[in-house]
Protein backbone atom coordinates (compact mmCIF):
# COMPACT_ATOMS: atom_id res chain seq x y z
CA UNK A 1 0.00 0.00 0.00
CA UNK A 2 1.49 3.30 -1.11
CA UNK A 3 0.91 6.83 0.20
CA UNK A 4 1.62 10.00 -1.75
CA UNK A 5 2.93 13.46 -0.86
CA UNK A 6 4.04 12.48 2.64
CA UNK A 7 5.51 15.13 4.95
CA UNK A 8 7.18 14.88 8.34
CA UNK A 9 6.07 16.78 11.42
CA UNK A 10 5.91 16.85 15.21
CA UNK A 11 2.70 16.03 17.04
CA UNK A 12 1.43 18.79 19.35
CA UNK A 13 -2.06 17.88 20.56
CA UNK A 14 -5.25 15.98 19.76
CA UNK A 15 -8.27 18.10 20.67
CA UNK A 16 -10.63 15.27 19.71
CA UNK A 17 -10.34 11.78 18.27
CA UNK A 18 -10.64 12.98 14.68
CA UNK A 19 -8.22 15.91 14.71
CA UNK A 20 -4.53 16.44 15.51
CA UNK A 21 -2.40 19.56 15.50
CA UNK A 22 1.02 18.95 13.93
CA UNK A 23 3.96 21.30 13.41
CA UNK A 24 5.63 20.88 10.00
CA UNK A 25 8.27 22.80 8.07
CA UNK A 26 5.40 24.77 6.52
CA UNK A 27 3.85 25.64 9.88
CA UNK A 28 0.97 24.35 11.98
CA UNK A 29 -1.29 21.81 10.27
CA UNK A 30 -4.72 20.71 11.46
CA UNK A 31 -4.87 17.05 10.39
CA UNK A 32 -7.42 14.28 10.18
CA UNK A 33 -6.43 11.31 12.36
CA UNK A 34 -7.08 8.09 10.42
CA UNK A 35 -7.56 6.12 13.63
CA UNK A 36 -10.31 6.80 16.17
CA UNK A 37 -8.65 4.57 18.80
CA UNK A 38 -7.07 6.04 21.91
CA UNK A 39 -3.45 5.75 20.72
CA UNK A 40 -2.34 7.49 23.91
CA UNK A 41 1.03 5.74 23.94
CA UNK A 42 1.68 6.89 20.37
CA UNK A 43 0.41 10.44 20.08
CA UNK A 44 2.50 12.14 22.74
CA UNK A 45 3.65 15.76 22.44
CA UNK A 46 6.80 16.02 20.35
CA UNK A 47 6.43 12.63 18.65
CA UNK A 48 7.60 12.50 15.04
CA UNK A 49 4.61 11.84 12.78
CA UNK A 50 4.00 11.51 9.05
CA UNK A 51 1.18 13.13 7.12
CA UNK A 52 -0.29 12.42 3.70
CA UNK A 53 -1.63 15.35 1.73
CA UNK A 54 -5.34 14.99 0.97
CA UNK A 55 -6.35 14.77 -2.68
CA UNK A 56 -9.50 16.87 -2.18
CA UNK A 57 -8.51 20.56 -2.04
CA UNK A 58 -11.93 21.49 -0.65
CA UNK A 59 -11.47 19.38 2.48
CA UNK A 60 -11.32 21.16 5.83
CA UNK A 61 -8.15 19.27 6.80
CA UNK A 62 -5.34 19.30 4.24
CA UNK A 63 -3.53 16.27 5.65
CA UNK A 64 -4.15 12.81 7.13
CA UNK A 65 -1.97 11.58 10.00
CA UNK A 66 -0.82 8.10 8.94
CA UNK A 67 2.27 7.09 10.94
CA UNK A 68 4.22 7.85 14.11
CA UNK A 69 7.66 7.09 15.50
CA UNK A 70 7.75 5.41 18.93
CA UNK A 71 11.25 4.73 20.18
CA UNK A 72 12.92 2.75 17.42
CA UNK A 73 9.64 1.71 15.83
CA UNK A 74 7.80 3.32 12.95
CA UNK A 75 4.12 2.52 13.44
CA UNK A 76 1.48 2.94 10.78
CA UNK A 77 -1.73 4.09 12.50
CA UNK A 78 -4.05 4.33 9.52
CA UNK A 79 -7.07 2.24 10.57
CA UNK A 80 -7.93 1.55 6.91
CA UNK A 81 -4.48 0.18 6.06
CA UNK A 82 -4.80 -3.37 7.51
CA UNK A 83 -7.68 -4.32 5.20
CA UNK A 84 -5.96 -2.77 2.19
CA UNK A 85 -2.65 -4.54 2.78
CA UNK A 86 -4.34 -7.84 3.57
CA UNK A 87 -6.32 -7.72 0.32
CA UNK A 88 -3.18 -6.86 -1.69
CA UNK A 89 -1.24 -9.67 -0.02
CA UNK A 90 -4.06 -12.22 -0.32
CA UNK A 91 -4.56 -11.39 -4.01
CA UNK A 92 -0.90 -12.32 -4.57
CA UNK A 93 -1.39 -15.68 -2.86
CA UNK A 94 0.26 -14.67 0.40
CA UNK A 95 -2.55 -15.87 2.65
CA UNK A 96 -3.79 -18.86 0.63
CA UNK A 97 -1.82 -19.99 -2.44
CA UNK A 98 -4.90 -21.26 -4.30
CA UNK A 99 -7.23 -18.29 -3.81
CA UNK A 100 -9.64 -17.85 -6.73
CA UNK A 101 -11.53 -14.73 -5.66
CA UNK A 102 -11.74 -12.26 -2.77
CA UNK A 103 -15.02 -10.66 -1.74
CA UNK A 104 -14.77 -7.77 0.74
CA UNK A 105 -17.53 -6.90 3.22
CA UNK A 106 -19.07 -10.36 3.22
CA UNK A 107 -22.42 -10.67 4.97
CA UNK A 108 -22.48 -13.59 7.40
CA UNK A 109 -25.06 -14.00 10.12
CA UNK A 110 -25.62 -10.64 11.79
CA UNK A 111 -22.24 -9.24 10.78
CA UNK A 112 -20.26 -8.03 7.82
CA UNK A 113 -16.95 -9.84 7.89
CA UNK A 114 -14.01 -8.26 6.15
CA UNK A 115 -13.37 -10.90 3.48
CA UNK A 116 -14.66 -14.14 1.98
CA UNK A 117 -11.98 -15.94 -0.02
CA UNK A 118 -12.98 -18.62 -2.51
CA UNK A 119 -10.63 -21.58 -2.97
CA UNK A 120 -11.00 -25.02 -4.59
CA UNK A 121 -11.74 -26.33 -1.08
CA UNK A 122 -14.59 -23.86 -0.57
CA UNK A 123 -15.17 -20.58 1.28
CA UNK A 124 -12.70 -19.17 3.80
CA UNK A 125 -13.93 -16.25 5.92
CA UNK A 126 -11.44 -13.71 7.26
CA UNK A 127 -11.82 -10.89 9.77
CA UNK A 128 -8.88 -8.46 9.93
CA UNK A 129 -7.86 -6.42 12.97
CA UNK A 130 -5.13 -3.78 12.91
CA UNK A 131 -2.72 -3.69 15.85
CA UNK A 132 -0.80 -0.59 16.97
CA UNK A 133 -0.40 -1.24 20.71
CA UNK A 134 3.15 -2.38 21.61
CA UNK A 135 5.11 -2.70 24.83
CA UNK A 136 8.56 -4.28 25.15
CA UNK A 137 8.14 -6.20 21.90
CA UNK A 138 4.69 -7.58 22.75
CA UNK A 139 1.76 -6.36 20.67
CA UNK A 140 -1.81 -6.60 21.91
CA UNK A 141 -5.37 -6.06 20.73
CA UNK A 142 -7.64 -4.28 21.51
CA UNK A 143 -6.47 -0.95 22.91
CA UNK A 144 -10.05 -0.21 24.05
CA UNK A 145 -13.06 -2.45 24.78
CA UNK A 146 -14.70 -3.69 21.56
CA UNK A 147 -18.02 -5.48 21.74
CA UNK A 148 -18.07 -5.42 17.94
CA UNK A 149 -14.81 -7.35 17.95
CA UNK A 150 -16.29 -10.00 20.25
CA UNK A 151 -19.31 -10.27 17.94
CA UNK A 152 -17.03 -10.89 14.96
CA UNK A 153 -15.20 -13.64 16.85
CA UNK A 154 -18.53 -15.33 17.62
CA UNK A 155 -19.53 -15.19 13.96
CA UNK A 156 -16.25 -16.82 12.91
CA UNK A 157 -16.76 -19.52 15.52
CA UNK A 158 -20.27 -20.10 14.23
CA UNK A 159 -18.94 -20.41 10.67
CA UNK A 160 -16.46 -23.08 11.73
CA UNK A 161 -19.15 -25.03 13.56
CA UNK A 162 -21.20 -24.93 10.34
CA UNK A 163 -18.30 -26.34 8.32
CA UNK A 164 -16.67 -23.19 6.89
CA UNK A 165 -12.99 -22.33 7.32
CA UNK A 166 -12.45 -19.07 9.20
CA UNK A 167 -9.48 -16.97 10.31
CA UNK A 168 -9.06 -13.97 12.58
CA UNK A 169 -6.04 -12.15 11.19
CA UNK A 170 -4.18 -9.54 13.24
CA UNK A 171 -2.21 -7.17 11.00
CA UNK A 172 0.52 -5.63 13.15
CA UNK A 173 1.23 -2.16 11.80
CA UNK A 174 4.95 -2.26 12.60
CA UNK A 175 7.93 -4.59 12.20
CA UNK A 176 10.23 -6.56 14.47
CA UNK A 177 7.92 -7.48 17.37
CA UNK A 178 8.25 -10.58 19.54
CA UNK A 179 4.70 -11.95 19.71
CA UNK A 180 1.00 -11.13 19.78
CA UNK A 181 -1.39 -11.69 22.71
CA UNK A 182 -4.93 -10.50 23.45
CA UNK A 183 -5.20 -7.48 25.73
CA UNK A 184 -6.94 -9.18 28.65
CA UNK A 185 -6.48 -6.21 30.97
CA UNK A 186 -8.33 -3.81 28.68
CA UNK A 187 -11.05 -6.23 27.52
CA UNK A 188 -11.11 -9.64 29.24
CA UNK A 189 -14.17 -10.76 27.23
CA UNK A 190 -12.29 -10.34 23.95
CA UNK A 191 -9.43 -12.55 25.15
CA UNK A 192 -11.85 -15.17 26.46
CA UNK A 193 -13.80 -15.19 23.17
CA UNK A 194 -10.55 -15.48 21.20
CA UNK A 195 -9.44 -18.53 23.17
CA UNK A 196 -12.85 -20.18 22.83
CA UNK A 197 -12.84 -19.57 19.09
CA UNK A 198 -9.34 -21.01 18.73
CA UNK A 199 -10.43 -24.10 20.64
CA UNK A 200 -13.41 -24.41 18.29
CA UNK A 201 -11.16 -24.38 15.22
CA UNK A 202 -10.96 -20.71 14.19
CA UNK A 203 -7.46 -19.98 12.91
CA UNK A 204 -5.76 -17.14 14.80
CA UNK A 205 -2.96 -15.56 12.81
CA UNK A 206 -0.76 -12.49 13.24
CA UNK A 207 1.56 -10.85 10.71
CA UNK A 208 3.87 -7.90 11.09
CA UNK A 209 4.42 -5.31 8.36
CA UNK A 210 7.28 -3.51 6.69
CA UNK A 211 6.45 0.13 7.37
CA UNK A 212 7.93 3.23 5.72
CA UNK A 213 6.64 6.80 5.99
CA UNK A 214 4.98 6.38 2.58
CA UNK A 215 4.10 2.65 2.49
CA UNK A 216 3.07 -0.48 4.39
CA UNK A 217 3.08 -4.14 3.35
CA UNK A 218 2.57 -7.45 5.16
CA UNK A 219 5.93 -9.00 5.99
CA UNK A 220 5.93 -12.26 7.95
CA UNK A 221 4.03 -14.30 10.58
CA UNK A 222 4.38 -13.42 14.27
CA UNK A 223 3.85 -15.98 17.08
CA UNK A 224 0.42 -15.86 18.72
CA UNK A 225 0.34 -16.57 22.46
CA UNK A 226 -3.18 -16.95 23.82
GROMACS .gro file of C-alpha atoms in nm:
model
  226
    1UNK     CA    1   0.000   0.000   0.000
    2UNK     CA    2   0.149   0.330  -0.111
    3UNK     CA    3   0.091   0.683   0.020
    4UNK     CA    4   0.162   1.000  -0.175
    5UNK     CA    5   0.293   1.346  -0.086
    6UNK     CA    6   0.404   1.248   0.264
    7UNK     CA    7   0.551   1.513   0.495
    8UNK     CA    8   0.718   1.488   0.834
    9UNK     CA    9   0.607   1.678   1.142
   10UNK     CA   10   0.591   1.685   1.521
   11UNK     CA   11   0.270   1.603   1.704
   12UNK     CA   12   0.143   1.879   1.935
   13UNK     CA   13  -0.206   1.788   2.056
   14UNK     CA   14  -0.525   1.598   1.976
   15UNK     CA   15  -0.827   1.810   2.067
   16UNK     CA   16  -1.063   1.527   1.971
   17UNK     CA   17  -1.034   1.178   1.827
   18UNK     CA   18  -1.064   1.298   1.468
   19UNK     CA   19  -0.822   1.591   1.471
   20UNK     CA   20  -0.453   1.644   1.551
   21UNK     CA   21  -0.240   1.956   1.550
   22UNK     CA   22   0.102   1.895   1.393
   23UNK     CA   23   0.396   2.130   1.341
   24UNK     CA   24   0.563   2.088   1.000
   25UNK     CA   25   0.827   2.280   0.807
   26UNK     CA   26   0.540   2.477   0.652
   27UNK     CA   27   0.385   2.564   0.988
   28UNK     CA   28   0.097   2.435   1.198
   29UNK     CA   29  -0.129   2.181   1.027
   30UNK     CA   30  -0.472   2.071   1.146
   31UNK     CA   31  -0.487   1.705   1.039
   32UNK     CA   32  -0.742   1.428   1.018
   33UNK     CA   33  -0.643   1.131   1.236
   34UNK     CA   34  -0.708   0.809   1.042
   35UNK     CA   35  -0.756   0.612   1.363
   36UNK     CA   36  -1.031   0.680   1.617
   37UNK     CA   37  -0.865   0.457   1.880
   38UNK     CA   38  -0.707   0.604   2.191
   39UNK     CA   39  -0.345   0.575   2.072
   40UNK     CA   40  -0.234   0.749   2.391
   41UNK     CA   41   0.103   0.574   2.394
   42UNK     CA   42   0.168   0.689   2.037
   43UNK     CA   43   0.041   1.044   2.008
   44UNK     CA   44   0.250   1.214   2.274
   45UNK     CA   45   0.365   1.576   2.244
   46UNK     CA   46   0.680   1.602   2.035
   47UNK     CA   47   0.643   1.263   1.865
   48UNK     CA   48   0.760   1.250   1.504
   49UNK     CA   49   0.461   1.184   1.278
   50UNK     CA   50   0.400   1.151   0.905
   51UNK     CA   51   0.118   1.313   0.712
   52UNK     CA   52  -0.029   1.242   0.370
   53UNK     CA   53  -0.163   1.535   0.173
   54UNK     CA   54  -0.534   1.499   0.097
   55UNK     CA   55  -0.635   1.477  -0.268
   56UNK     CA   56  -0.950   1.687  -0.218
   57UNK     CA   57  -0.851   2.056  -0.204
   58UNK     CA   58  -1.193   2.149  -0.065
   59UNK     CA   59  -1.147   1.938   0.248
   60UNK     CA   60  -1.132   2.116   0.583
   61UNK     CA   61  -0.815   1.927   0.680
   62UNK     CA   62  -0.534   1.930   0.424
   63UNK     CA   63  -0.353   1.627   0.565
   64UNK     CA   64  -0.415   1.281   0.713
   65UNK     CA   65  -0.197   1.158   1.000
   66UNK     CA   66  -0.082   0.810   0.894
   67UNK     CA   67   0.227   0.709   1.094
   68UNK     CA   68   0.422   0.785   1.411
   69UNK     CA   69   0.766   0.709   1.550
   70UNK     CA   70   0.775   0.541   1.893
   71UNK     CA   71   1.125   0.473   2.018
   72UNK     CA   72   1.292   0.275   1.742
   73UNK     CA   73   0.964   0.171   1.583
   74UNK     CA   74   0.780   0.332   1.295
   75UNK     CA   75   0.412   0.252   1.344
   76UNK     CA   76   0.148   0.294   1.078
   77UNK     CA   77  -0.173   0.409   1.250
   78UNK     CA   78  -0.405   0.433   0.952
   79UNK     CA   79  -0.707   0.224   1.057
   80UNK     CA   80  -0.793   0.155   0.691
   81UNK     CA   81  -0.448   0.018   0.606
   82UNK     CA   82  -0.480  -0.337   0.751
   83UNK     CA   83  -0.768  -0.432   0.520
   84UNK     CA   84  -0.596  -0.277   0.219
   85UNK     CA   85  -0.265  -0.454   0.278
   86UNK     CA   86  -0.434  -0.784   0.357
   87UNK     CA   87  -0.632  -0.772   0.032
   88UNK     CA   88  -0.318  -0.686  -0.169
   89UNK     CA   89  -0.124  -0.967  -0.002
   90UNK     CA   90  -0.406  -1.222  -0.032
   91UNK     CA   91  -0.456  -1.139  -0.401
   92UNK     CA   92  -0.090  -1.232  -0.457
   93UNK     CA   93  -0.139  -1.568  -0.286
   94UNK     CA   94   0.026  -1.467   0.040
   95UNK     CA   95  -0.255  -1.587   0.265
   96UNK     CA   96  -0.379  -1.886   0.063
   97UNK     CA   97  -0.182  -1.999  -0.244
   98UNK     CA   98  -0.490  -2.126  -0.430
   99UNK     CA   99  -0.723  -1.829  -0.381
  100UNK     CA  100  -0.964  -1.785  -0.673
  101UNK     CA  101  -1.153  -1.473  -0.566
  102UNK     CA  102  -1.174  -1.226  -0.277
  103UNK     CA  103  -1.502  -1.066  -0.174
  104UNK     CA  104  -1.477  -0.777   0.074
  105UNK     CA  105  -1.753  -0.690   0.322
  106UNK     CA  106  -1.907  -1.036   0.322
  107UNK     CA  107  -2.242  -1.067   0.497
  108UNK     CA  108  -2.248  -1.359   0.740
  109UNK     CA  109  -2.506  -1.400   1.012
  110UNK     CA  110  -2.562  -1.064   1.179
  111UNK     CA  111  -2.224  -0.924   1.078
  112UNK     CA  112  -2.026  -0.803   0.782
  113UNK     CA  113  -1.695  -0.984   0.789
  114UNK     CA  114  -1.401  -0.826   0.615
  115UNK     CA  115  -1.337  -1.090   0.348
  116UNK     CA  116  -1.466  -1.414   0.198
  117UNK     CA  117  -1.198  -1.594  -0.002
  118UNK     CA  118  -1.298  -1.862  -0.251
  119UNK     CA  119  -1.063  -2.158  -0.297
  120UNK     CA  120  -1.100  -2.502  -0.459
  121UNK     CA  121  -1.174  -2.633  -0.108
  122UNK     CA  122  -1.459  -2.386  -0.057
  123UNK     CA  123  -1.517  -2.058   0.128
  124UNK     CA  124  -1.270  -1.917   0.380
  125UNK     CA  125  -1.393  -1.625   0.592
  126UNK     CA  126  -1.144  -1.371   0.726
  127UNK     CA  127  -1.182  -1.089   0.977
  128UNK     CA  128  -0.888  -0.846   0.993
  129UNK     CA  129  -0.786  -0.642   1.297
  130UNK     CA  130  -0.513  -0.378   1.291
  131UNK     CA  131  -0.272  -0.369   1.585
  132UNK     CA  132  -0.080  -0.059   1.697
  133UNK     CA  133  -0.040  -0.124   2.071
  134UNK     CA  134   0.315  -0.238   2.161
  135UNK     CA  135   0.511  -0.270   2.483
  136UNK     CA  136   0.856  -0.428   2.515
  137UNK     CA  137   0.814  -0.620   2.190
  138UNK     CA  138   0.469  -0.758   2.275
  139UNK     CA  139   0.176  -0.636   2.067
  140UNK     CA  140  -0.181  -0.660   2.191
  141UNK     CA  141  -0.537  -0.606   2.073
  142UNK     CA  142  -0.764  -0.428   2.151
  143UNK     CA  143  -0.647  -0.095   2.291
  144UNK     CA  144  -1.005  -0.021   2.405
  145UNK     CA  145  -1.306  -0.245   2.478
  146UNK     CA  146  -1.470  -0.369   2.156
  147UNK     CA  147  -1.802  -0.548   2.174
  148UNK     CA  148  -1.807  -0.542   1.794
  149UNK     CA  149  -1.481  -0.735   1.795
  150UNK     CA  150  -1.629  -1.000   2.025
  151UNK     CA  151  -1.931  -1.027   1.794
  152UNK     CA  152  -1.703  -1.089   1.496
  153UNK     CA  153  -1.520  -1.364   1.685
  154UNK     CA  154  -1.853  -1.533   1.762
  155UNK     CA  155  -1.953  -1.519   1.396
  156UNK     CA  156  -1.625  -1.682   1.291
  157UNK     CA  157  -1.676  -1.952   1.552
  158UNK     CA  158  -2.027  -2.010   1.423
  159UNK     CA  159  -1.894  -2.041   1.067
  160UNK     CA  160  -1.646  -2.308   1.173
  161UNK     CA  161  -1.915  -2.503   1.356
  162UNK     CA  162  -2.120  -2.493   1.034
  163UNK     CA  163  -1.830  -2.634   0.832
  164UNK     CA  164  -1.667  -2.319   0.689
  165UNK     CA  165  -1.299  -2.233   0.732
  166UNK     CA  166  -1.245  -1.907   0.920
  167UNK     CA  167  -0.948  -1.697   1.031
  168UNK     CA  168  -0.906  -1.397   1.258
  169UNK     CA  169  -0.604  -1.215   1.119
  170UNK     CA  170  -0.418  -0.954   1.324
  171UNK     CA  171  -0.221  -0.717   1.100
  172UNK     CA  172   0.052  -0.563   1.315
  173UNK     CA  173   0.123  -0.216   1.180
  174UNK     CA  174   0.495  -0.226   1.260
  175UNK     CA  175   0.793  -0.459   1.220
  176UNK     CA  176   1.023  -0.656   1.447
  177UNK     CA  177   0.792  -0.748   1.737
  178UNK     CA  178   0.825  -1.058   1.954
  179UNK     CA  179   0.470  -1.195   1.971
  180UNK     CA  180   0.100  -1.113   1.978
  181UNK     CA  181  -0.139  -1.169   2.271
  182UNK     CA  182  -0.493  -1.050   2.345
  183UNK     CA  183  -0.520  -0.748   2.573
  184UNK     CA  184  -0.694  -0.918   2.865
  185UNK     CA  185  -0.648  -0.621   3.097
  186UNK     CA  186  -0.833  -0.381   2.868
  187UNK     CA  187  -1.105  -0.623   2.752
  188UNK     CA  188  -1.111  -0.964   2.924
  189UNK     CA  189  -1.417  -1.076   2.723
  190UNK     CA  190  -1.229  -1.034   2.395
  191UNK     CA  191  -0.943  -1.255   2.515
  192UNK     CA  192  -1.185  -1.517   2.646
  193UNK     CA  193  -1.380  -1.519   2.317
  194UNK     CA  194  -1.055  -1.548   2.120
  195UNK     CA  195  -0.944  -1.853   2.317
  196UNK     CA  196  -1.285  -2.018   2.283
  197UNK     CA  197  -1.284  -1.957   1.909
  198UNK     CA  198  -0.934  -2.101   1.873
  199UNK     CA  199  -1.043  -2.410   2.064
  200UNK     CA  200  -1.341  -2.441   1.829
  201UNK     CA  201  -1.116  -2.438   1.522
  202UNK     CA  202  -1.096  -2.071   1.419
  203UNK     CA  203  -0.746  -1.998   1.291
  204UNK     CA  204  -0.576  -1.714   1.480
  205UNK     CA  205  -0.296  -1.556   1.281
  206UNK     CA  206  -0.076  -1.249   1.324
  207UNK     CA  207   0.156  -1.085   1.071
  208UNK     CA  208   0.387  -0.790   1.109
  209UNK     CA  209   0.442  -0.531   0.836
  210UNK     CA  210   0.728  -0.351   0.669
  211UNK     CA  211   0.645   0.013   0.737
  212UNK     CA  212   0.793   0.323   0.572
  213UNK     CA  213   0.664   0.680   0.599
  214UNK     CA  214   0.498   0.638   0.258
  215UNK     CA  215   0.410   0.265   0.249
  216UNK     CA  216   0.307  -0.048   0.439
  217UNK     CA  217   0.308  -0.414   0.335
  218UNK     CA  218   0.257  -0.745   0.516
  219UNK     CA  219   0.593  -0.900   0.599
  220UNK     CA  220   0.593  -1.226   0.795
  221UNK     CA  221   0.403  -1.430   1.058
  222UNK     CA  222   0.438  -1.342   1.427
  223UNK     CA  223   0.385  -1.598   1.708
  224UNK     CA  224   0.042  -1.586   1.872
  225UNK     CA  225   0.034  -1.657   2.246
  226UNK     CA  226  -0.318  -1.695   2.382
   0.00000   0.00000   0.00000
